GROMACS .gro file of C-alpha atoms in nm:
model
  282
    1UNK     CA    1  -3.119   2.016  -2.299
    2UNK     CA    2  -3.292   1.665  -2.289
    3UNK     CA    3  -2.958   1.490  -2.254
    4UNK     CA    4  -2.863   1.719  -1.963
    5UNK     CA    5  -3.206   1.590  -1.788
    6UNK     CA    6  -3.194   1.280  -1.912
    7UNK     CA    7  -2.824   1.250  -1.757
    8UNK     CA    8  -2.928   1.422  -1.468
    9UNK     CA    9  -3.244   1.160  -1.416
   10UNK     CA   10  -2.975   0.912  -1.421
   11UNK     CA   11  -2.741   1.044  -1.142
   12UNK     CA   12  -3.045   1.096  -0.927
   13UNK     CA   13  -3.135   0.702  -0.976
   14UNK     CA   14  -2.784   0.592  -0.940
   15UNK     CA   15  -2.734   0.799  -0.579
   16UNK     CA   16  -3.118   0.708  -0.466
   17UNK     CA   17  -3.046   0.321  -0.588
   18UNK     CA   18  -2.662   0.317  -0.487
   19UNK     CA   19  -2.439   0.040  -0.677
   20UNK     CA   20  -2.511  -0.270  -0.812
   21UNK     CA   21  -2.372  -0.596  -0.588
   22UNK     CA   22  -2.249  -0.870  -0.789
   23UNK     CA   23  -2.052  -1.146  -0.701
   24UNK     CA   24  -1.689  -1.146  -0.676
   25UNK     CA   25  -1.495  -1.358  -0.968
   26UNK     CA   26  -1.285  -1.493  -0.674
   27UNK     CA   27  -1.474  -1.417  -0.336
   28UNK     CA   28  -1.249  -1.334  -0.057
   29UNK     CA   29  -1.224  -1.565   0.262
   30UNK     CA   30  -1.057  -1.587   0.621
   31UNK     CA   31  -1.005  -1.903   0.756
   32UNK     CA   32  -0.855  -1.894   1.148
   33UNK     CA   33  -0.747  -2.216   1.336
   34UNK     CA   34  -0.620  -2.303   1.676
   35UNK     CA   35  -0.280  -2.467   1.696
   36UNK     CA   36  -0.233  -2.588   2.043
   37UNK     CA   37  -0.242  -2.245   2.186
   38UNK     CA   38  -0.156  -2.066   1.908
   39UNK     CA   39  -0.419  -1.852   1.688
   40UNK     CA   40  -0.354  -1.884   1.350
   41UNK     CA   41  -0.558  -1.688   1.073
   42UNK     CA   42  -0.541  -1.654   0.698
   43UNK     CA   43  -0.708  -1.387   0.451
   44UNK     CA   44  -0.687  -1.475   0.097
   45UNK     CA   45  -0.923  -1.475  -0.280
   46UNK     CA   46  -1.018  -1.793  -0.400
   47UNK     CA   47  -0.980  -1.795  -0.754
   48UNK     CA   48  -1.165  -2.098  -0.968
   49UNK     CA   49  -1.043  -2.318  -1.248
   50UNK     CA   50  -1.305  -2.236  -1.514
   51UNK     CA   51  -1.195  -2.448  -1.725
   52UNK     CA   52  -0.867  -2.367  -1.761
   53UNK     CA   53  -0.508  -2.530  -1.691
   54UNK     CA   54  -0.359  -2.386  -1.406
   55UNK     CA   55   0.001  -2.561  -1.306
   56UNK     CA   56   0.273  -2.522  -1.578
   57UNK     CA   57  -0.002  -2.273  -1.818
   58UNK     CA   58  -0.172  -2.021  -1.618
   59UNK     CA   59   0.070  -2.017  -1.304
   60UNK     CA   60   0.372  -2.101  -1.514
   61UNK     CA   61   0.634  -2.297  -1.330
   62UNK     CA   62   0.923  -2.098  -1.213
   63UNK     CA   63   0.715  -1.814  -1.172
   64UNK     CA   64   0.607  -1.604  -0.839
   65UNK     CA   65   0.222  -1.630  -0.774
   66UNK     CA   66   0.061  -1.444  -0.520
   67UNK     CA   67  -0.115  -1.765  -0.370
   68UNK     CA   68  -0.503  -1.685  -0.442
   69UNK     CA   69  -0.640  -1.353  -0.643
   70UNK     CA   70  -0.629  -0.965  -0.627
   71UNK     CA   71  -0.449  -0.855  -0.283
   72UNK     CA   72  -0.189  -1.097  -0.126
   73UNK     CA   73  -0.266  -1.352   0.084
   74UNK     CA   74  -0.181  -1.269   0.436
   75UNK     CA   75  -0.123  -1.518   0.752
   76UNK     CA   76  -0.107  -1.415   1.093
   77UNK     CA   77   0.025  -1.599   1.426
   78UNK     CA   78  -0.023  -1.487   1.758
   79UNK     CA   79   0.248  -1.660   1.931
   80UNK     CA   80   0.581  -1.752   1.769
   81UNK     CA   81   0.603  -2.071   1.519
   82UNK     CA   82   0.799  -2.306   1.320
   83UNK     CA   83   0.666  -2.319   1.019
   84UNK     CA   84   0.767  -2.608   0.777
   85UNK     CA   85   1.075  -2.594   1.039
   86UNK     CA   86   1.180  -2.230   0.939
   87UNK     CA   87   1.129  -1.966   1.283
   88UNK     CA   88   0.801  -1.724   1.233
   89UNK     CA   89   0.767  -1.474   1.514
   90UNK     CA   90   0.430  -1.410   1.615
   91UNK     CA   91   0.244  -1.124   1.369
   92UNK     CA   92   0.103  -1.106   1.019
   93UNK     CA   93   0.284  -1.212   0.723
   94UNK     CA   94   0.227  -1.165   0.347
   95UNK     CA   95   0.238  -1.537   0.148
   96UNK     CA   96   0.379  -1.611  -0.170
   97UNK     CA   97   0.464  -1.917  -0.366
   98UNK     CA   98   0.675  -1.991  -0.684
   99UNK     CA   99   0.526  -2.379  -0.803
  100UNK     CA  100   0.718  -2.658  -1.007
  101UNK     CA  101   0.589  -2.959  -1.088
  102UNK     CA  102   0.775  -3.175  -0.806
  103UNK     CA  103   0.707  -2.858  -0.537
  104UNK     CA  104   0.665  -2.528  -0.413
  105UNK     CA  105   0.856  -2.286  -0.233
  106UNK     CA  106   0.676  -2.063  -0.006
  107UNK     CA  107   0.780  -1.758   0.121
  108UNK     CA  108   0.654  -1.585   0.402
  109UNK     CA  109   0.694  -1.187   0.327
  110UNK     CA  110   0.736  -0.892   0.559
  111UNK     CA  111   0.551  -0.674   0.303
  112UNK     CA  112   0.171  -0.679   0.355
  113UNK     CA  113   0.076  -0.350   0.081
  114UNK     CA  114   0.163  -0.532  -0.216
  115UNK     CA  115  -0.161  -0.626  -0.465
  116UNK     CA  116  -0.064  -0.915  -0.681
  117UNK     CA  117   0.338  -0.974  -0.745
  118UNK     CA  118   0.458  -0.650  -0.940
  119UNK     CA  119   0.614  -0.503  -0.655
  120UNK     CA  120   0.733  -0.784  -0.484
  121UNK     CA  121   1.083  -0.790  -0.387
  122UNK     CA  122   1.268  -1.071  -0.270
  123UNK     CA  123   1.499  -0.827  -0.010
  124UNK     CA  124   1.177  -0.795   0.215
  125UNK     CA  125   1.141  -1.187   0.233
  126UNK     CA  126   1.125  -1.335   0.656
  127UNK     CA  127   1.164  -1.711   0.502
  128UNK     CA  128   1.170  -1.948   0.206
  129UNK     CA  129   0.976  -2.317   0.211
  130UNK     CA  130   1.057  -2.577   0.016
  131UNK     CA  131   0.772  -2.828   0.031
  132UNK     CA  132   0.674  -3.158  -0.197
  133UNK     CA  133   0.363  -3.121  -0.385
  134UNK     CA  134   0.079  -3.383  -0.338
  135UNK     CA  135  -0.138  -3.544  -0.598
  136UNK     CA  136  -0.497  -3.462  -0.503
  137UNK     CA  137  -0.748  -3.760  -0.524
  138UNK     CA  138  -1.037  -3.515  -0.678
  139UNK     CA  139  -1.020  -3.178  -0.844
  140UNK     CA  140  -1.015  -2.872  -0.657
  141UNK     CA  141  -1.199  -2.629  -0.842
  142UNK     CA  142  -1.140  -2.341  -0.625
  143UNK     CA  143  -0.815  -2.230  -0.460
  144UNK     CA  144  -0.799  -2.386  -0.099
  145UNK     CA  145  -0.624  -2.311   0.235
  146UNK     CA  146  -0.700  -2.498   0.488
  147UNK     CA  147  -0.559  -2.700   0.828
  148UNK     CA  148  -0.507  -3.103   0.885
  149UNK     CA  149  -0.313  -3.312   1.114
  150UNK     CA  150  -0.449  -3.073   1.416
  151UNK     CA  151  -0.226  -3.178   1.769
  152UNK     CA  152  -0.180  -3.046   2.070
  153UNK     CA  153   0.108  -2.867   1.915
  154UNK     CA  154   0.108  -2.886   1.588
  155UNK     CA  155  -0.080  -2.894   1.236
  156UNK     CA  156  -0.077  -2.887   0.892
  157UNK     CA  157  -0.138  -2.563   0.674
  158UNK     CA  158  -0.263  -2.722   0.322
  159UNK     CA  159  -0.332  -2.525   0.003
  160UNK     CA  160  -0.474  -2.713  -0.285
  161UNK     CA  161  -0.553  -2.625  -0.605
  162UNK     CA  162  -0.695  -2.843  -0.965
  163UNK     CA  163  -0.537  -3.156  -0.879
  164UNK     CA  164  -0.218  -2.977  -0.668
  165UNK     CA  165  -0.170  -2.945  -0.306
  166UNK     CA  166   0.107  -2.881  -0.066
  167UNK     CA  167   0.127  -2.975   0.348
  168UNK     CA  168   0.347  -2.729   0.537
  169UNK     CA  169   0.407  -2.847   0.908
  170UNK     CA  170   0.339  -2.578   1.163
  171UNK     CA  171   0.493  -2.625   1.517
  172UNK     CA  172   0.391  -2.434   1.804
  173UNK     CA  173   0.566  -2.365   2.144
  174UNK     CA  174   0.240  -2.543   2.320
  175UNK     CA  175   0.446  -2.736   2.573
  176UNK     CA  176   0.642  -2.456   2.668
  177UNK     CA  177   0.389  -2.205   2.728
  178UNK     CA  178   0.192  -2.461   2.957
  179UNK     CA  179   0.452  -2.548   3.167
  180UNK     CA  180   0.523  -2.155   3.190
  181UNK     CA  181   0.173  -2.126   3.310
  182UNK     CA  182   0.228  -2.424   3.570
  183UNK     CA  183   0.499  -2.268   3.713
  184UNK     CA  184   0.389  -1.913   3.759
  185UNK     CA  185   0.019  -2.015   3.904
  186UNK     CA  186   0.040  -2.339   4.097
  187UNK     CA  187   0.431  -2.306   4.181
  188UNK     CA  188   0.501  -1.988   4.210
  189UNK     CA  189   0.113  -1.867   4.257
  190UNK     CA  190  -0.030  -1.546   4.240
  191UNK     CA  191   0.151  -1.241   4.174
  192UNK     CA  192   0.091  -0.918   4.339
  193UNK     CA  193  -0.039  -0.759   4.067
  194UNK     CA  194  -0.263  -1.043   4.016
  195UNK     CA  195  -0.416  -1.026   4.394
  196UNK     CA  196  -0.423  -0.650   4.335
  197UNK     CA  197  -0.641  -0.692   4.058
  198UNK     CA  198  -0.876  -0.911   4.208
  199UNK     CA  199  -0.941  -0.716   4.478
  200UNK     CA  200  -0.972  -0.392   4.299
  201UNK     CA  201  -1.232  -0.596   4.133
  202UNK     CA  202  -1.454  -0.656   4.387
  203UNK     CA  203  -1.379  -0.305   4.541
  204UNK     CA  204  -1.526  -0.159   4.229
  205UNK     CA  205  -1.833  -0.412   4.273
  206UNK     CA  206  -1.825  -0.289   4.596
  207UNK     CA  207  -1.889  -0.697   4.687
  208UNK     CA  208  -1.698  -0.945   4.871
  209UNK     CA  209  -1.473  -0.685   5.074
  210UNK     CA  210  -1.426  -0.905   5.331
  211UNK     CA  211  -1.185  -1.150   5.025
  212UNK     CA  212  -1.102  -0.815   4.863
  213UNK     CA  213  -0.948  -0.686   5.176
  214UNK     CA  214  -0.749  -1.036   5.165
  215UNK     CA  215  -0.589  -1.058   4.867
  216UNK     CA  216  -0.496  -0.660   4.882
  217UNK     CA  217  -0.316  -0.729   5.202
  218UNK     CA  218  -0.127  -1.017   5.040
  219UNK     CA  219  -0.070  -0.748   4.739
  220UNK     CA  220   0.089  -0.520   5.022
  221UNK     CA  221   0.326  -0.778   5.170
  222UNK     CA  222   0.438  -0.921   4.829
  223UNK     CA  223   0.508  -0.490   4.766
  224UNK     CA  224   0.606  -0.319   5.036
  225UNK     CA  225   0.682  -0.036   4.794
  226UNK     CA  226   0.329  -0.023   4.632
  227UNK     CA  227   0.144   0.302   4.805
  228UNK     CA  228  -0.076   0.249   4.568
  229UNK     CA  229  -0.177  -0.085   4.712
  230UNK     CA  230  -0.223   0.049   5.027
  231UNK     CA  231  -0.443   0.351   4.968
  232UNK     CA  232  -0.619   0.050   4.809
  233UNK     CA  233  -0.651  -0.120   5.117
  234UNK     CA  234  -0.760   0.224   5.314
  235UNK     CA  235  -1.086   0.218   5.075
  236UNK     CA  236  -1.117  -0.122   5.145
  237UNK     CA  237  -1.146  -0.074   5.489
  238UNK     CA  238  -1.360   0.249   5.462
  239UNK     CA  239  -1.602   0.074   5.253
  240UNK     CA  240  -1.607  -0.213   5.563
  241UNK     CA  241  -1.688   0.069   5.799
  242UNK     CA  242  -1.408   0.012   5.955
  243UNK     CA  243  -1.250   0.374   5.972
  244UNK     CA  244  -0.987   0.379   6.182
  245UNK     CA  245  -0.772   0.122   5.974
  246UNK     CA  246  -0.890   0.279   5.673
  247UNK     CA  247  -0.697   0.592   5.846
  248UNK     CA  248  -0.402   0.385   5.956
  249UNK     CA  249  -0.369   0.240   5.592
  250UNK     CA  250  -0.419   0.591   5.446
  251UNK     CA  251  -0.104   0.791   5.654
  252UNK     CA  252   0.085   0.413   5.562
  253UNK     CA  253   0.019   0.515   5.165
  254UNK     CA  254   0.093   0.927   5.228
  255UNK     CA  255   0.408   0.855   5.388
  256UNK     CA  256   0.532   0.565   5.135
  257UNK     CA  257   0.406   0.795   4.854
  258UNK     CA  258   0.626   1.117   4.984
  259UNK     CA  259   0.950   0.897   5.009
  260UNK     CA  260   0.894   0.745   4.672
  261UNK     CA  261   1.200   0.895   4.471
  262UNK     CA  262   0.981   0.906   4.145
  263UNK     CA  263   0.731   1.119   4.287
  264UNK     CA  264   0.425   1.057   4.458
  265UNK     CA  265   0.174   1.019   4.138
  266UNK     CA  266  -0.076   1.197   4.347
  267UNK     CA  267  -0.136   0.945   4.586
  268UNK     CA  268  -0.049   1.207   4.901
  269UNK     CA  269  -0.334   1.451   4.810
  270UNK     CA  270  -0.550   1.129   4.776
  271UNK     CA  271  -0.422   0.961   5.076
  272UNK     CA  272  -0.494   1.324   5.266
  273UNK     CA  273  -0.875   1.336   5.102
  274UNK     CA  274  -0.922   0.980   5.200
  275UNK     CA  275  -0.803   0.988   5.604
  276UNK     CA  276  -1.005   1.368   5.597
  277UNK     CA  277  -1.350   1.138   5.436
  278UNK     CA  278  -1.283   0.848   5.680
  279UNK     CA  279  -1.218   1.074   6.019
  280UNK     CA  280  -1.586   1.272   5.916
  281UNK     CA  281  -1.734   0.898   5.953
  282UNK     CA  282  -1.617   0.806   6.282
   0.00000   0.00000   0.00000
């Protein structure tokens, strides 16, 4: 009976105190870098030397190692890269590495459930990186990725360990995606949509109606097809207080919305409801 209670005091105290923290042997990080326009993040465990020999004894060469501690390290990319001049589309990768003493090879893995390397298989691989190891100046006590050699388009993804480290270019599409940018807003400006939006914006705020009205009507003449930029326009207008355009705009959207061969999306009811609100104002 005493060791029931006695067990029982303890399960009260370990619900009422809840677990004991302690630190992690090798603490898990997230280090995220821009790359020109590129967002590039890493999650990994960053195990220490404690004293021990880690190239060629505890990571024998040859061998796979799941670059860090407990889960696999896992790199993500927003856009599409070259990395150490091998294609990455844009998502989140698993990384692994197998180390020699002149390099490593790095693979990037489609497999992101894996903890550690006893499941890994070399079928679900994206790439393989070769890449020369460096000869750190100082020790490295804990496991390290980081970035370096940060341009416009470019950078270096480093991981460094003891007195190890590698450098794996990345190259980004930078250039590219700004001169796609140039051309679609200062050459070939605006889109509808994007004029839509704005307006819609302000129509919401129910502030600057008079620019609102503006940029809807360019919306309209870039579409001529989009009733649902001109029932747009009719509550522009209604909100101006001017009501008889509102009206005109509103029979515009009805009829473009009944002749619309994929159905009207309820825009005629709408468009109805609107001219009914807008005549009871006049």
């Amino acid at each position: 009976m005493k060791n029931i209670l006695l067990l029982s005091a303890v399960l009260v105290s370990a619900s009422v105190f809840g677990q004991i923290k302690a630190p992690q042997p090798s603490p898990m990080s997230t280090v995220t870098q821009k790359v020109g326009l590129v967002d590039v993040e890493v999650e990994y465990s960053r195990p220490g030397i404690k004293e021990r020999k880690i190239f060629g004894e505890l990571l024998p060469y040859g061998e796979i190692w799941r670059l860090g501690a407990n889960a696999s390290t896992k790199i993500s990319f927003s856009e599409d890269v070259t990395l150490g001049g091998k294609e990455v589309p844009a998502g989140q990768y698993a990384l692994f590495a197998i180390p020699s003493a002149d390099n490593w090879e790095v693979i990037v893995h489609k497999n992101l459930n894996q903890w550690g390397t006893g499941n890994y298989d070399a079928a679900e691989d994206l790439v393989r990186i070769k890449v020369d190891t460096k000869k750190l100046m100082d020790t490295w006590e804990t496991f390290t990725i980081t970035f370096s050699n940060l341009t416009n388009t470019s950078a270096h993804l480093v991981m460094g360990w003891e007195n190890t480290s590698v450098h794996i270019p990345i190259e980004t599409k930078t250039n590219e995606m700004v001169e796609k940018q140039i051309n679609k807003i200062l050459v070939e400006g605006p889109s509808a949509r994007d004029y839509a939006a704005g307006a819609r914006h302000y129509l919401a705020k129910e502030e600057n109606l008079d620019q609102a009205l503006e940029w809807m009507t360019k919306a309209c003449e870039m579409r001529s097809d989009a009733f649902w930029y001109m029932y747009n326009k009719a509550e522009i207008y209604g909100k101006l207080g001017r009501y008889d355009k509102a009206i005109d705009a509103a029979e515009n959207a009805k009829e473009m919305a009944k002749a619309n061969p994929n159905g009207d999306d309820g825009y005629v009811k709408r468009s109805e409801q609107l001219i009914k609100d807008m005549r009871s104002k006049r």
